[in-house]
Short mmCIF file of C-alpha atoms in Angstrom, two decimals:
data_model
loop_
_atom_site.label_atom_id
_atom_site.label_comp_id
_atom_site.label_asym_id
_atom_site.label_seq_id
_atom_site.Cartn_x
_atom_site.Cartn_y
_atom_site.Cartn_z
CA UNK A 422 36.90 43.40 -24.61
CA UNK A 423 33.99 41.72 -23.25
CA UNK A 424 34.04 37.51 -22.27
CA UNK A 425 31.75 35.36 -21.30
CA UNK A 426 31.94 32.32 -19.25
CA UNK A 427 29.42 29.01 -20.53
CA UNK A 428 29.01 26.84 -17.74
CA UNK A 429 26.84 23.66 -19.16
CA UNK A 430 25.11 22.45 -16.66
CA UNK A 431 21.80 20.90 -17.78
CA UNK A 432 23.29 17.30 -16.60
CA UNK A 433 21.99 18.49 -13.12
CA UNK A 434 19.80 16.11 -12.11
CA UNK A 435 16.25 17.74 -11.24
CA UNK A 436 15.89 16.32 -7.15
CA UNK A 437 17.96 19.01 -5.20
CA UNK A 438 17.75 16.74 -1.71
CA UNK A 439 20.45 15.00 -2.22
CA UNK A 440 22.90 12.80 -5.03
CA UNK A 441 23.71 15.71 -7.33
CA UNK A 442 27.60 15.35 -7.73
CA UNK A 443 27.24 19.04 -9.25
CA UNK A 444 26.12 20.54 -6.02
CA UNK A 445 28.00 18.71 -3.36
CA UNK A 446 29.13 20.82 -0.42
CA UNK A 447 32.96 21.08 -1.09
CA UNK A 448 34.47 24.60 0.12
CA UNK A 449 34.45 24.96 4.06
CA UNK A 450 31.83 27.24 3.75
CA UNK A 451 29.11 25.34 1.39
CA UNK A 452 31.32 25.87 -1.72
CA UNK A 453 30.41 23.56 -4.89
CA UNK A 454 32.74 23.03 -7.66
CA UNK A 455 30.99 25.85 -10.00
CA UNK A 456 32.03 28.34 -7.03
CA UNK A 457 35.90 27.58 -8.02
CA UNK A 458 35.40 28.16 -11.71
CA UNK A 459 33.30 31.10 -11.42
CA UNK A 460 36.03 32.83 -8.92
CA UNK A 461 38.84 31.95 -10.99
CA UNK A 462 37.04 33.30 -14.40
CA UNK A 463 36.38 36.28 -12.63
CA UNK A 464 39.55 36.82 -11.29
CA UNK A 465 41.36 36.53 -14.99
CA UNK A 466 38.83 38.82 -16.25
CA UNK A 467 35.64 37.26 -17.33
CA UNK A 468 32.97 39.41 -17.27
CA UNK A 469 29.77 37.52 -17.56
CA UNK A 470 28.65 34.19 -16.59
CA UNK A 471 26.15 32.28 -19.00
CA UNK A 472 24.49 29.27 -17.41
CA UNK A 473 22.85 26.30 -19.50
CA UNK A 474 20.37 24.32 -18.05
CA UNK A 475 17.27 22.78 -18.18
CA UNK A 476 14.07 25.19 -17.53
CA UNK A 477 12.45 22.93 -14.85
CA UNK A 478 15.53 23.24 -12.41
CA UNK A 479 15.32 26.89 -12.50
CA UNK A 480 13.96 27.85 -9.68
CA UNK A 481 16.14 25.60 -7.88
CA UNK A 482 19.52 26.02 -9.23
CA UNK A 483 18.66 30.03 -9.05
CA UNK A 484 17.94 29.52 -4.79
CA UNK A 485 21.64 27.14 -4.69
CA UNK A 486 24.00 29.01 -6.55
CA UNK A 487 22.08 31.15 -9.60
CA UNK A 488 20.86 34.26 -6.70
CA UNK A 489 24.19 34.21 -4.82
CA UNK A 490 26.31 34.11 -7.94
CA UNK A 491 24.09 36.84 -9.35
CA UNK A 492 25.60 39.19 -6.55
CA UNK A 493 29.27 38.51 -7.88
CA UNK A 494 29.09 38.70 -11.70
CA UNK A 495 26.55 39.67 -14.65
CA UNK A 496 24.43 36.26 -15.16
CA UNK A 497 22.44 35.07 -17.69
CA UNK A 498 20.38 31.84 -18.22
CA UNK A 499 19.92 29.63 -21.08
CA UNK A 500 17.73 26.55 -21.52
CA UNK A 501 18.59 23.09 -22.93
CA UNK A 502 16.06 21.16 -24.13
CA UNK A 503 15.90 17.77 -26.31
CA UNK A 504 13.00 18.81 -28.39
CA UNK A 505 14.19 22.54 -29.31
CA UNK A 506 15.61 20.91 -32.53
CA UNK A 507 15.45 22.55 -36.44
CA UNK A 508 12.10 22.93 -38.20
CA UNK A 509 11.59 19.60 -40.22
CA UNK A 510 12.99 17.28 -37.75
CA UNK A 511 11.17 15.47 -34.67
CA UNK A 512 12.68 14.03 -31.96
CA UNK A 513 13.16 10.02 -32.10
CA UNK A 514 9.78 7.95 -30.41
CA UNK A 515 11.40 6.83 -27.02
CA UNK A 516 14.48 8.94 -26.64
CA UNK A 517 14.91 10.51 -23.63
CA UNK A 518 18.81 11.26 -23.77
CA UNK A 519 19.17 14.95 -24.27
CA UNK A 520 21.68 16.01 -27.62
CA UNK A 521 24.90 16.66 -25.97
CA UNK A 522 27.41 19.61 -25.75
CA UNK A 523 27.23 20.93 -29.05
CA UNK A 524 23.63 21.51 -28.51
CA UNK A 525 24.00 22.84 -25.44
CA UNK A 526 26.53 25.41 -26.70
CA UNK A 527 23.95 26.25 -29.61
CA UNK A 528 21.11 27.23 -27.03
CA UNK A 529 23.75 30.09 -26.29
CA UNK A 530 22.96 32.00 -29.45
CA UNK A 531 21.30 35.41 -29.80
CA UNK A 532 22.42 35.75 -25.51
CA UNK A 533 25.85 35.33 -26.08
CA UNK A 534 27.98 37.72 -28.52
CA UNK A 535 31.10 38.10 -27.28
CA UNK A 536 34.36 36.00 -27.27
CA UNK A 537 33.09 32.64 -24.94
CA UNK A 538 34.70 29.98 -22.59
CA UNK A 539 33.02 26.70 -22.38
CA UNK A 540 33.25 25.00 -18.98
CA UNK A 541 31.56 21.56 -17.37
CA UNK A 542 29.82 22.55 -14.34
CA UNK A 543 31.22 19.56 -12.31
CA UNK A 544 35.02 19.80 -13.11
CA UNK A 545 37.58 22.06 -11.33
CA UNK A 546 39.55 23.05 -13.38
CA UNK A 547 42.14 25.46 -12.06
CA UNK A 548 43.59 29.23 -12.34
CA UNK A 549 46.50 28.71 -15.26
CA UNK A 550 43.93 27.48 -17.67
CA UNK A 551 41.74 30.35 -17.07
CA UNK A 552 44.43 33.07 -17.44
CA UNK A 553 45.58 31.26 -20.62
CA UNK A 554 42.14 30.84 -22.34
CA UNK A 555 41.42 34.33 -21.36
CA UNK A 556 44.82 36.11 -22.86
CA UNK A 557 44.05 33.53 -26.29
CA UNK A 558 40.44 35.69 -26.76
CA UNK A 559 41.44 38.58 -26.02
CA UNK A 560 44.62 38.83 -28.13
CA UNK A 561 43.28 36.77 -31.35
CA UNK A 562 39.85 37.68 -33.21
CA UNK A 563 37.50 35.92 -35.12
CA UNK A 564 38.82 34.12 -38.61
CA UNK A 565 37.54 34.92 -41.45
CA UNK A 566 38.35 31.57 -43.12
CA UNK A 567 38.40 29.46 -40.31
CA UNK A 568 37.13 28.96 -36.78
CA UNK A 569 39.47 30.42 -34.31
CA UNK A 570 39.34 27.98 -31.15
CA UNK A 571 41.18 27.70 -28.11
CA UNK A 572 41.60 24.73 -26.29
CA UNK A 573 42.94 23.69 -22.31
CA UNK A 574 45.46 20.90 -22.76
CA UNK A 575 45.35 19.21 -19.48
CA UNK A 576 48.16 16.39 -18.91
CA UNK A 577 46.39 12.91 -18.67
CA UNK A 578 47.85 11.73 -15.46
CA UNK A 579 46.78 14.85 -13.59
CA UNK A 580 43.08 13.78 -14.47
CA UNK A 581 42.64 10.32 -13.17
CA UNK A 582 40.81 8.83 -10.91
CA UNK A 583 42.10 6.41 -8.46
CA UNK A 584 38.31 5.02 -7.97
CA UNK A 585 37.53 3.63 -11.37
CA UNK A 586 38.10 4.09 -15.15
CA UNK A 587 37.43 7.81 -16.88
CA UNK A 588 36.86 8.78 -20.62
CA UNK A 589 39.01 11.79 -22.25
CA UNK A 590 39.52 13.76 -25.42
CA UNK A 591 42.95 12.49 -25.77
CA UNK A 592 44.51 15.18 -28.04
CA UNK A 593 47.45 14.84 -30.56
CA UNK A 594 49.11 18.29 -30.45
CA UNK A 595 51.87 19.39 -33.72
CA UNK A 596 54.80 20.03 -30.89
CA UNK A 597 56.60 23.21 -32.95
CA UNK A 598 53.27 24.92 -33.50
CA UNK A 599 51.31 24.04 -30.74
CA UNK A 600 48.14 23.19 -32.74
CA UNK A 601 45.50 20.60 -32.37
CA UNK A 602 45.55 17.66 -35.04
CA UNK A 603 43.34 15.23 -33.92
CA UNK A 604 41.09 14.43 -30.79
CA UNK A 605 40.28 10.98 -29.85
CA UNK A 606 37.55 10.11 -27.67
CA UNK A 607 38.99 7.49 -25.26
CA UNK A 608 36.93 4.85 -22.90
CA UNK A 609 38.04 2.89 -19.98
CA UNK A 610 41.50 4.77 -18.97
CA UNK A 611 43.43 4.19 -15.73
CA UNK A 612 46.80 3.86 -14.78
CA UNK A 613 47.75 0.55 -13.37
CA UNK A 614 49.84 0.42 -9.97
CA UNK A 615 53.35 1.10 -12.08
CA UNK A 616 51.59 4.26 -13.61
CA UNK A 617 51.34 2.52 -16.83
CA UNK A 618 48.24 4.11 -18.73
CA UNK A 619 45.39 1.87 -20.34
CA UNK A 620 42.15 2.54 -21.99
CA UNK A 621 39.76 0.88 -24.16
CA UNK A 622 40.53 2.02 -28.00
CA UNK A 623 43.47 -0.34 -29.27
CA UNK A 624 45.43 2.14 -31.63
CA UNK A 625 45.38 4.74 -28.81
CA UNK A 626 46.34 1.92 -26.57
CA UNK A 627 49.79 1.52 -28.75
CA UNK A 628 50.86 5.27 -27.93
CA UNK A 629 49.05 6.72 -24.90
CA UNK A 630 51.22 8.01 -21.62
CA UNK A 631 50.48 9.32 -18.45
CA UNK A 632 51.45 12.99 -20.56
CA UNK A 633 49.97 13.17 -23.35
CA UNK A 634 47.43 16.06 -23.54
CA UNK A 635 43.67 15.62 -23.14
CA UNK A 636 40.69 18.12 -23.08
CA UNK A 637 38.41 18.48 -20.44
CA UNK A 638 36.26 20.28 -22.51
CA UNK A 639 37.22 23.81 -21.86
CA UNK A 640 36.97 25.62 -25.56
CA UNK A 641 37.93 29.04 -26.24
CA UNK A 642 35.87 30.52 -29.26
CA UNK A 643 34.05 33.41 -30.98
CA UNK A 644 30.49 33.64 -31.91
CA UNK A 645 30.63 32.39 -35.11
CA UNK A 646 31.42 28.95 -33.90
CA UNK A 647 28.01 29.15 -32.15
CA UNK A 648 26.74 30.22 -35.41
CA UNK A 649 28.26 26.86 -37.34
CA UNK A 650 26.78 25.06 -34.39
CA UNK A 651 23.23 25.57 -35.71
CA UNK A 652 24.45 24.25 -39.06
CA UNK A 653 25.72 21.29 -37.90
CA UNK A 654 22.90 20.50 -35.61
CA UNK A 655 21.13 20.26 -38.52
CA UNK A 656 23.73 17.65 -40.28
CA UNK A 657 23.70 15.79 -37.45
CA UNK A 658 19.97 15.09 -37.22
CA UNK A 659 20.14 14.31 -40.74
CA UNK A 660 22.54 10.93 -39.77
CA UNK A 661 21.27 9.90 -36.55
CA UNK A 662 19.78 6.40 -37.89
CA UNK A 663 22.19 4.30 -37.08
CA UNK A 664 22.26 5.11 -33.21
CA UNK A 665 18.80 7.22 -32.79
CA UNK A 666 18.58 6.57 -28.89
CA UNK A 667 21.57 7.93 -28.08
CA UNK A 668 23.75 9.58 -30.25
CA UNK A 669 25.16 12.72 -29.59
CA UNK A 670 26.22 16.43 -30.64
CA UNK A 671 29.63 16.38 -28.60
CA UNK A 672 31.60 19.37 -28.88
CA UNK A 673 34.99 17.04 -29.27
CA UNK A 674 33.64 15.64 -32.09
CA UNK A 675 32.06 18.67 -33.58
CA UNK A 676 35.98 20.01 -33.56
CA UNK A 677 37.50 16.72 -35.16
CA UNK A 678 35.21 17.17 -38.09
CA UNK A 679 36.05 20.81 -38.51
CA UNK A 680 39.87 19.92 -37.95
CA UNK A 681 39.42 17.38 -40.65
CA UNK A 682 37.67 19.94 -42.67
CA UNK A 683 40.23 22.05 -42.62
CA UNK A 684 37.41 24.61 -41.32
CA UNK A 685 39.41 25.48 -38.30
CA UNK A 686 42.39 26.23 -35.61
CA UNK A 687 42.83 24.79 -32.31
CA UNK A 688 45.31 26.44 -30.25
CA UNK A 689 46.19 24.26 -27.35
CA UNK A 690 47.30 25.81 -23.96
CA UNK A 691 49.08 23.10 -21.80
CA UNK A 692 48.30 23.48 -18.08
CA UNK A 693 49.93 21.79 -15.16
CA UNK A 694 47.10 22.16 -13.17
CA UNK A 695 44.98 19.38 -11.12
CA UNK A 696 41.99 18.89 -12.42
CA UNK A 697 39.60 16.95 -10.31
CA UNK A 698 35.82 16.81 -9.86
CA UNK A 699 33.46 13.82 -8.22
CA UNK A 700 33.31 11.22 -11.18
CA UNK A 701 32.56 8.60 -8.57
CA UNK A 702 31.03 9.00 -5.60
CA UNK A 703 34.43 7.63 -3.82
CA UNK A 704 36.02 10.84 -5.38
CA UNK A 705 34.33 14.05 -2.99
CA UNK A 706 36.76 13.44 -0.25
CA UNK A 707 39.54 13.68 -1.90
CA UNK A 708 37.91 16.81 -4.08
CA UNK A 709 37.57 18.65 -0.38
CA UNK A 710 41.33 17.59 0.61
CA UNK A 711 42.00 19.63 -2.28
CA UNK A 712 40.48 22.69 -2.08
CA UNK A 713 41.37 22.48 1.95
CA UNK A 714 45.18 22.51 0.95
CA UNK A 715 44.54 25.02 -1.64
CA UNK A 716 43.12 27.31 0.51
CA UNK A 717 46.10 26.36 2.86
CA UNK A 718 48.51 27.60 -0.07
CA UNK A 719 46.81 30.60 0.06
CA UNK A 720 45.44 30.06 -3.90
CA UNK A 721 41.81 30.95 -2.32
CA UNK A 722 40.62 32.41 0.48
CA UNK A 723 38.55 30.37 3.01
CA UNK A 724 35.53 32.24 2.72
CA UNK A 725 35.64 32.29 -0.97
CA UNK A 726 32.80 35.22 -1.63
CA UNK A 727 33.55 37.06 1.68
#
């Protein structure tokens, strides 16, 4: 069975000289974060890599990682853009905040027909979570009553930053079936010097610990969720007014909905691993620690393409 790796990165900012966390140097040979992902999809059997991003930082993001990747793995390119939106809408006067994951995920359809992983282009995320997400598409199939998703469940405390706050999915997971019930978008979490967790929301405040699951946003999924995406681009537009400026299509929420729909399944694969990626600027040096000790353990080699 054919799968496809979605790597969203239209957040790239469009001047390559310099201040784009995406394609900071990390790997002792020029590596960037996408290099890790893309090496450990491969490795647990992805076959294609689909990238989203904006069409005018093609040329560039083809000459600093699009060409080279191109050598290692079928590629394919799709383009985000804030005013590809459904006949009958227009795009708010003054917005210039593009429409989030969901949308994102949508450009993907017609290119991208197989069984899917969604990724972040700035987060490393791990092997395990690969393998998992991997094994869940190709031993499940499409639903025909429901979606069929799949869903990374990375512990909380592994995903902190020790330079400032972060915001996570923070998941509540049924513990005999291993299903997703509920995702809650979280603001302002850190763990104080005790490793006591905080964050913004006060109900989630009452219950969150350093290991409770969260999602990075790494979704397993079929096409027909990219289908349903189209449908509920459309519902979104439709209730925009009381945020125009900024509200989003976010993939977390897009799930919540369906889970409170009863429109789909969310399987949720726990994984021990670290994530990490450069939220702050403070965060690259310990990102290249990282992958120096990984490559140390032997989990990659030190000329990762070689």
């Amino acid at each position: 069975m054919k799968t496809t790796l979605i790597i969203m990165a239209a957040g790239i900012g469009s001047r390559f000289g310099g201040g784009i966390k995406q394609l900071e140097k990390m790997g002792p040979n020029g590596e960037i974060i996408m290099d890790y992902s893309i090496y450990d999809a491969v490795d647990a059997g992805f076959d294609k890599v689909v990238f989203i991003i904006r069409k005018d930082i093609e040329a560039d993001f083809k000459e600093i990682i699009g060409n080279r990747i191109g050598k290692q793995v079928e590629v394919d390119y799709v383009f985000q853009d804030i005013n590809d939106i459904p006949e009958g809408f227009t795009v708010p006067e003054g917005r210039t905040k593009p429409w989030g994951t969901g949308q994102a995920v949508l450009c993907c359809k017609g290119v991208v027909k197989e069984p899917f992983l969604v990724i972040n282009a700035d987060d490393y995320y791990g092997k395990e979570a690969f393998v998992k997400m991997h094994d869940f598409l190709v031993n499940h199939e499409e639903d025909r009553e429901r979606f069929r998703l799949g869903m990374a469940g990375y512990i909380l405390k592994n995903t902190l930053s020790d330079n400032g706050t972060v915001t996570r999915g923070v998941c509540v997971v049924d513990e005999k079936s291993g299903y997703l019930e509920k995702i809650l978008e979280t603001h302002s979490i850190y763990a104080d010097e005790k490793g006591k967790v905080h964050c913004e929301e006060a109900d989630v405040a009452e219950w969150i610990h350093p290991d409770v699951n969260v999602s990075m946003n790494m979704w397993a999924g079929y096409p027909d969720f990219i289908d349903y995406l189209e449908e509920g681009f459309r519902e979104f537009l439709a209730h925009i007014e009381d945020n125009p400026m900024k509200k989003e299509y976010l993939l977390p929420n897009i799930v919540e909905l369906l889970l409170n729909q009863d429109k789909a399944t969310v399987k949720v694969y726990e994984t021990a691993d670290r994530w990490f990626g450069v939220t702050y600027l403070e965060d690259k040096p310990f990102v290249v620690d990282s992958i120096r000790g990984l490559i140390k353990d032997g989990v990659y080699p030190e000329n990762l393409w070689a």
